[in-house]
PDB file of C-alpha atoms in Angstrom:
ATOM      1  CA  MET A 834      36.351  36.425 -47.917  1.00  0.00           C
ATOM      2  CA  TRP A 835      35.864  34.749 -44.504  1.00  0.00           C
ATOM      3  CA  THR A 836      32.667  36.668 -43.966  1.00  0.00           C
ATOM      4  CA  GLN A 837      31.279  35.462 -47.287  1.00  0.00           C
ATOM      5  CA  LEU A 838      32.278  31.871 -46.518  1.00  0.00           C
ATOM      6  CA  PHE A 839      30.679  32.124 -43.086  1.00  0.00           C
ATOM      7  CA  LEU A 840      27.444  33.455 -44.622  1.00  0.00           C
ATOM      8  CA  ILE A 841      27.359  30.685 -47.224  1.00  0.00           C
ATOM      9  CA  VAL A 842      27.960  27.909 -44.681  1.00  0.00           C
ATOM     10  CA  GLY A 843      25.509  29.484 -42.229  1.00  0.00           C
ATOM     11  CA  GLY A 844      22.877  29.750 -44.944  1.00  0.00           C
ATOM     12  CA  TRP A 845      23.401  26.119 -45.956  1.00  0.00           C
ATOM     13  CA  VAL A 846      23.039  24.996 -42.320  1.00  0.00           C
ATOM     14  CA  ALA A 847      19.800  27.004 -42.066  1.00  0.00           C
ATOM     15  CA  VAL A 848      18.522  25.211 -45.184  1.00  0.00           C
ATOM     16  CA  GLU A 849      19.482  21.884 -43.585  1.00  0.00           C
ATOM     17  CA  VAL A 850      17.580  22.642 -40.367  1.00  0.00           C
ATOM     18  CA  ALA A 851      14.513  23.914 -42.226  1.00  0.00           C
ATOM     19  CA  THR A 852      14.520  20.860 -44.512  1.00  0.00           C
ATOM     20  CA  HIS A 853      14.697  18.524 -41.509  1.00  0.00           C
ATOM     21  CA  LYS A 854      11.778  20.207 -39.744  1.00  0.00           C
ATOM     22  CA  LEU A 855       9.565  20.481 -42.821  1.00  0.00           C
ATOM     23  CA  GLN A 856      10.237  16.917 -43.964  1.00  0.00           C
ATOM     24  CA  THR A 857       9.553  15.489 -40.505  1.00  0.00           C
ATOM     25  CA  HIS A 858       6.311  17.452 -40.192  1.00  0.00           C
ATOM     26  CA  MET A 859       5.070  16.327 -43.625  1.00  0.00           C
ATOM     27  CA  VAL A 860       5.960  12.657 -43.061  1.00  0.00           C
ATOM     28  CA  ALA A 861       4.406  12.704 -39.574  1.00  0.00           C
ATOM     29  CA  LYS A 862       1.193  13.969 -41.144  1.00  0.00           C
ATOM     30  CA  GLN A 863       1.230  11.047 -43.613  1.00  0.00           C
ATOM     31  CA  ALA A 864       1.927   8.567 -40.813  1.00  0.00           C
ATOM     32  CA  ARG A 865      -0.969  10.018 -38.787  1.00  0.00           C
ATOM     33  CA  GLU A 866      -3.326   9.610 -41.746  1.00  0.00           C
ATOM     34  CA  VAL A 867      -2.335   5.941 -42.104  1.00  0.00           C
ATOM     35  CA  ALA A 868      -2.761   5.218 -38.390  1.00  0.00           C
ATOM     36  CA  ASP A 869      -6.153   6.948 -38.322  1.00  0.00           C
ATOM     37  CA  ARG A 870      -7.307   5.118 -41.462  1.00  0.00           C
ATOM     38  CA  LEU A 871      -6.343   1.771 -39.889  1.00  0.00           C
ATOM     39  CA  GLY A 872      -7.853   2.692 -36.523  1.00  0.00           C
ATOM     40  CA  LYS A 873      -4.607   1.989 -34.693  1.00  0.00           C
ATOM     41  CA  PRO A 874      -2.214   4.174 -32.688  1.00  0.00           C
ATOM     42  CA  MET A 875       0.899   5.812 -34.145  1.00  0.00           C
ATOM     43  CA  LEU A 876       4.419   5.412 -32.716  1.00  0.00           C
ATOM     44  CA  ASN A 877       6.923   8.276 -32.880  1.00  0.00           C
ATOM     45  CA  TYR A 878      10.235   6.431 -32.398  1.00  0.00           C
ATOM     46  CA  GLY A 879      13.053   8.826 -31.512  1.00  0.00           C
ATOM     47  CA  CYS A 880      10.594  11.626 -30.886  1.00  0.00           C
ATOM     48  CA  GLY A 881      12.969  14.322 -29.657  1.00  0.00           C
ATOM     49  CA  ALA A 882      10.810  17.280 -28.665  1.00  0.00           C
ATOM     50  CA  THR A 883       7.892  16.272 -30.919  1.00  0.00           C
ATOM     51  CA  SER A 884       4.713  14.558 -29.842  1.00  0.00           C
ATOM     52  CA  TYR A 885       3.422  13.404 -33.224  1.00  0.00           C
ATOM     53  CA  GLY A 886       2.602   9.904 -31.988  1.00  0.00           C
ATOM     54  CA  ASP A 887       0.092   8.366 -29.658  1.00  0.00           C
ATOM     55  CA  VAL A 888       3.243   6.885 -28.111  1.00  0.00           C
ATOM     56  CA  ASN A 889       6.374   9.060 -28.245  1.00  0.00           C
ATOM     57  CA  ALA A 890       9.615   7.222 -27.485  1.00  0.00           C
ATOM     58  CA  ASP A 891      13.213   8.365 -27.123  1.00  0.00           C
ATOM     59  CA  VAL A 892      16.499   7.410 -25.457  1.00  0.00           C
ATOM     60  CA  GLU A 893      16.468  10.518 -23.241  1.00  0.00           C
ATOM     61  CA  PRO A 894      13.621  11.735 -21.046  1.00  0.00           C
ATOM     62  CA  ARG A 895      11.447  14.225 -22.927  1.00  0.00           C
ATOM     63  CA  GLU A 896       8.652  16.535 -21.877  1.00  0.00           C
ATOM     64  CA  VAL A 897       6.146  15.303 -24.455  1.00  0.00           C
ATOM     65  CA  ARG A 898       2.784  13.608 -24.014  1.00  0.00           C
ATOM     66  CA  ASN A 899       2.578   9.820 -23.760  1.00  0.00           C
ATOM     67  CA  PHE A 900       6.361   9.508 -23.455  1.00  0.00           C
ATOM     68  CA  MET A 901       8.204   6.199 -23.187  1.00  0.00           C
ATOM     69  CA  LEU A 902      11.937   5.792 -22.475  1.00  0.00           C
ATOM     70  CA  ILE A 903      13.674   3.335 -24.835  1.00  0.00           C
ATOM     71  CA  ASN A 904      17.042   1.586 -24.834  1.00  0.00           C
ATOM     72  CA  PRO A 905      19.713   3.548 -26.782  1.00  0.00           C
ATOM     73  CA  ILE A 906      20.928   0.335 -28.422  1.00  0.00           C
ATOM     74  CA  PRO A 907      17.759  -0.964 -30.037  1.00  0.00           C
ATOM     75  CA  ASP A 908      16.425  -4.163 -28.575  1.00  0.00           C
ATOM     76  CA  SER A 909      13.181  -5.922 -29.345  1.00  0.00           C
ATOM     77  CA  LEU A 910      10.441  -3.347 -28.988  1.00  0.00           C
ATOM     78  CA  PRO A 911       7.982  -4.035 -26.153  1.00  0.00           C
ATOM     79  CA  PHE A 912       4.915  -4.074 -28.394  1.00  0.00           C
ATOM     80  CA  PRO A 913       3.000  -6.937 -29.999  1.00  0.00           C
ATOM     81  CA  ASN A 914       3.162  -7.557 -33.742  1.00  0.00           C
ATOM     82  CA  GLY A 915       1.118  -5.041 -35.727  1.00  0.00           C
ATOM     83  CA  PHE A 916       0.128  -3.012 -32.659  1.00  0.00           C
ATOM     84  CA  PHE A 917       0.619   0.345 -34.428  1.00  0.00           C
ATOM     85  CA  GLY A 918      -0.931   1.494 -37.664  1.00  0.00           C
ATOM     86  CA  SER A 919       2.198   3.479 -38.424  1.00  0.00           C
ATOM     87  CA  VAL A 920       5.523   4.517 -37.002  1.00  0.00           C
ATOM     88  CA  ILE A 921       7.643   7.549 -37.815  1.00  0.00           C
ATOM     89  CA  CYS A 922      11.367   7.171 -37.181  1.00  0.00           C
ATOM     90  CA  SER A 923      12.954  10.523 -37.957  1.00  0.00           C
ATOM     91  CA  HIS A 924      16.704  11.050 -37.746  1.00  0.00           C
ATOM     92  CA  VAL A 925      17.352   7.918 -35.683  1.00  0.00           C
ATOM     93  CA  LEU A 926      18.567   5.235 -38.096  1.00  0.00           C
ATOM     94  CA  GLU A 927      21.896   6.971 -38.712  1.00  0.00           C
ATOM     95  CA  HIS A 928      22.711   6.654 -34.975  1.00  0.00           C
ATOM     96  CA  VAL A 929      22.108   2.942 -34.358  1.00  0.00           C
ATOM     97  CA  PRO A 930      24.735   0.199 -34.677  1.00  0.00           C
ATOM     98  CA  ASP A 931      22.379  -2.139 -36.580  1.00  0.00           C
ATOM     99  CA  PRO A 932      19.882  -0.243 -38.773  1.00  0.00           C
ATOM    100  CA  ASP A 933      18.539  -3.466 -40.303  1.00  0.00           C
ATOM    101  CA  PHE A 934      17.485  -4.772 -36.890  1.00  0.00           C
ATOM    102  CA  LEU A 935      15.705  -1.536 -36.030  1.00  0.00           C
ATOM    103  CA  ILE A 936      13.888  -1.510 -39.383  1.00  0.00           C
ATOM    104  CA  GLN A 937      12.861  -5.126 -38.790  1.00  0.00           C
ATOM    105  CA  GLU A 938      11.501  -4.284 -35.330  1.00  0.00           C
ATOM    106  CA  LEU A 939       9.645  -1.185 -36.511  1.00  0.00           C
ATOM    107  CA  SER A 940       8.138  -3.230 -39.351  1.00  0.00           C
ATOM    108  CA  ARG A 941       7.103  -5.907 -36.884  1.00  0.00           C
ATOM    109  CA  VAL A 942       5.158  -3.547 -34.601  1.00  0.00           C
ATOM    110  CA  ALA A 943       3.615  -1.265 -37.259  1.00  0.00           C
ATOM    111  CA  ASP A 944       1.681  -1.790 -40.470  1.00  0.00           C
ATOM    112  CA  GLU A 945       3.534   1.061 -42.199  1.00  0.00           C
ATOM    113  CA  VAL A 946       6.965   2.471 -41.347  1.00  0.00           C
ATOM    114  CA  PHE A 947       8.053   5.988 -42.261  1.00  0.00           C
ATOM    115  CA  ILE A 948      11.815   6.552 -41.962  1.00  0.00           C
ATOM    116  CA  ILE A 949      13.621   9.852 -42.433  1.00  0.00           C
ATOM    117  CA  THR A 950      17.407  10.088 -42.476  1.00  0.00           C
ATOM    118  CA  PRO A 951      19.598  13.145 -43.020  1.00  0.00           C
ATOM    119  CA  GLN A 952      20.319  13.882 -46.640  1.00  0.00           C
ATOM    120  CA  PRO A 953      23.894  13.214 -47.830  1.00  0.00           C
ATOM    121  CA  MET A 954      24.198  16.700 -49.363  1.00  0.00           C
ATOM    122  CA  PHE A 955      24.261  18.321 -45.921  1.00  0.00           C
ATOM    123  CA  LEU A 956      27.420  18.734 -43.821  1.00  0.00           C
ATOM    124  CA  GLY A 957      25.696  17.736 -40.590  1.00  0.00           C
ATOM    125  CA  THR A 958      24.922  14.337 -42.068  1.00  0.00           C
ATOM    126  CA  TRP A 959      28.629  13.602 -42.287  1.00  0.00           C
ATOM    127  CA  LEU A 960      29.943  15.550 -39.309  1.00  0.00           C
ATOM    128  CA  ALA A 961      27.432  15.036 -36.488  1.00  0.00           C
ATOM    129  CA  PRO A 962      29.233  13.197 -33.666  1.00  0.00           C
ATOM    130  CA  GLY A 963      26.512  10.576 -33.163  1.00  0.00           C
ATOM    131  CA  HIS A 964      26.073   9.629 -36.800  1.00  0.00           C
ATOM    132  CA  ARG A 965      27.341   6.164 -37.734  1.00  0.00           C
ATOM    133  CA  TRP A 966      25.703   5.853 -41.159  1.00  0.00           C
ATOM    134  CA  VAL A 967      24.908   7.942 -44.203  1.00  0.00           C
ATOM    135  CA  PHE A 968      21.905   6.773 -46.227  1.00  0.00           C
ATOM    136  CA  TYR A 969      21.318   7.582 -49.891  1.00  0.00           C
ATOM    137  CA  PRO A 970      17.877   7.859 -51.515  1.00  0.00           C
ATOM    138  CA  ASP A 971      18.627   4.823 -53.728  1.00  0.00           C
ATOM    139  CA  GLY A 972      19.035   2.577 -50.662  1.00  0.00           C
ATOM    140  CA  ARG A 973      22.827   2.565 -50.461  1.00  0.00           C
ATOM    141  CA  ARG A 974      24.441   3.316 -47.135  1.00  0.00           C
ATOM    142  CA  ILE A 975      27.947   4.119 -45.979  1.00  0.00           C
ATOM    143  CA  LYS A 976      29.276   3.369 -42.526  1.00  0.00           C
ATOM    144  CA  ILE A 977      31.210   6.443 -41.408  1.00  0.00           C
ATOM    145  CA  LYS A 978      31.938   5.460 -37.797  1.00  0.00           C
ATOM    146  CA  ASP A 979      32.279   2.148 -36.061  1.00  0.00           C
ATOM    147  CA  TYR A 980      30.380   1.219 -32.905  1.00  0.00           C
ATOM    148  CA  GLU A 981      32.790   3.076 -30.592  1.00  0.00           C
ATOM    149  CA  GLY A 982      32.407   6.231 -32.649  1.00  0.00           C
ATOM    150  CA  VAL A 983      35.857   6.105 -34.291  1.00  0.00           C
ATOM    151  CA  ARG A 984      35.928   6.954 -37.964  1.00  0.00           C
ATOM    152  CA  SER A 985      36.074   3.875 -40.172  1.00  0.00           C
TER     153      SER A 985
END
């Protein structure tokens, strides 16, 4: 019984990881097309190990091209209005204390904003230590941790 449960949970986690990677790759491709069409650079905000953008930014140093270190608590972004044709923000919004402010800033610096958040059907969405929010496809959101990381 435990072996079967382990296999089911492990399989579901593998689906979660594959979904995350595939979705991010597909959305990054769309964001690139927009930036190229507009003749402007693309920002990859919260890049992790990816270098999809012309500027790749994250809160931790990364070994990716054109990397920029950013403040972990989003502040005003150091770019002029409309500087980027597009921005991809993948698996970042669920970590920040004020998602609305980050969306506002990303919208200020880019003509089109592409945001990906973990899907509510996956366990990692709810259980990951750094996640503060769960976002639903219909626009609803649930705060699952307060600013200090204690469950609400």
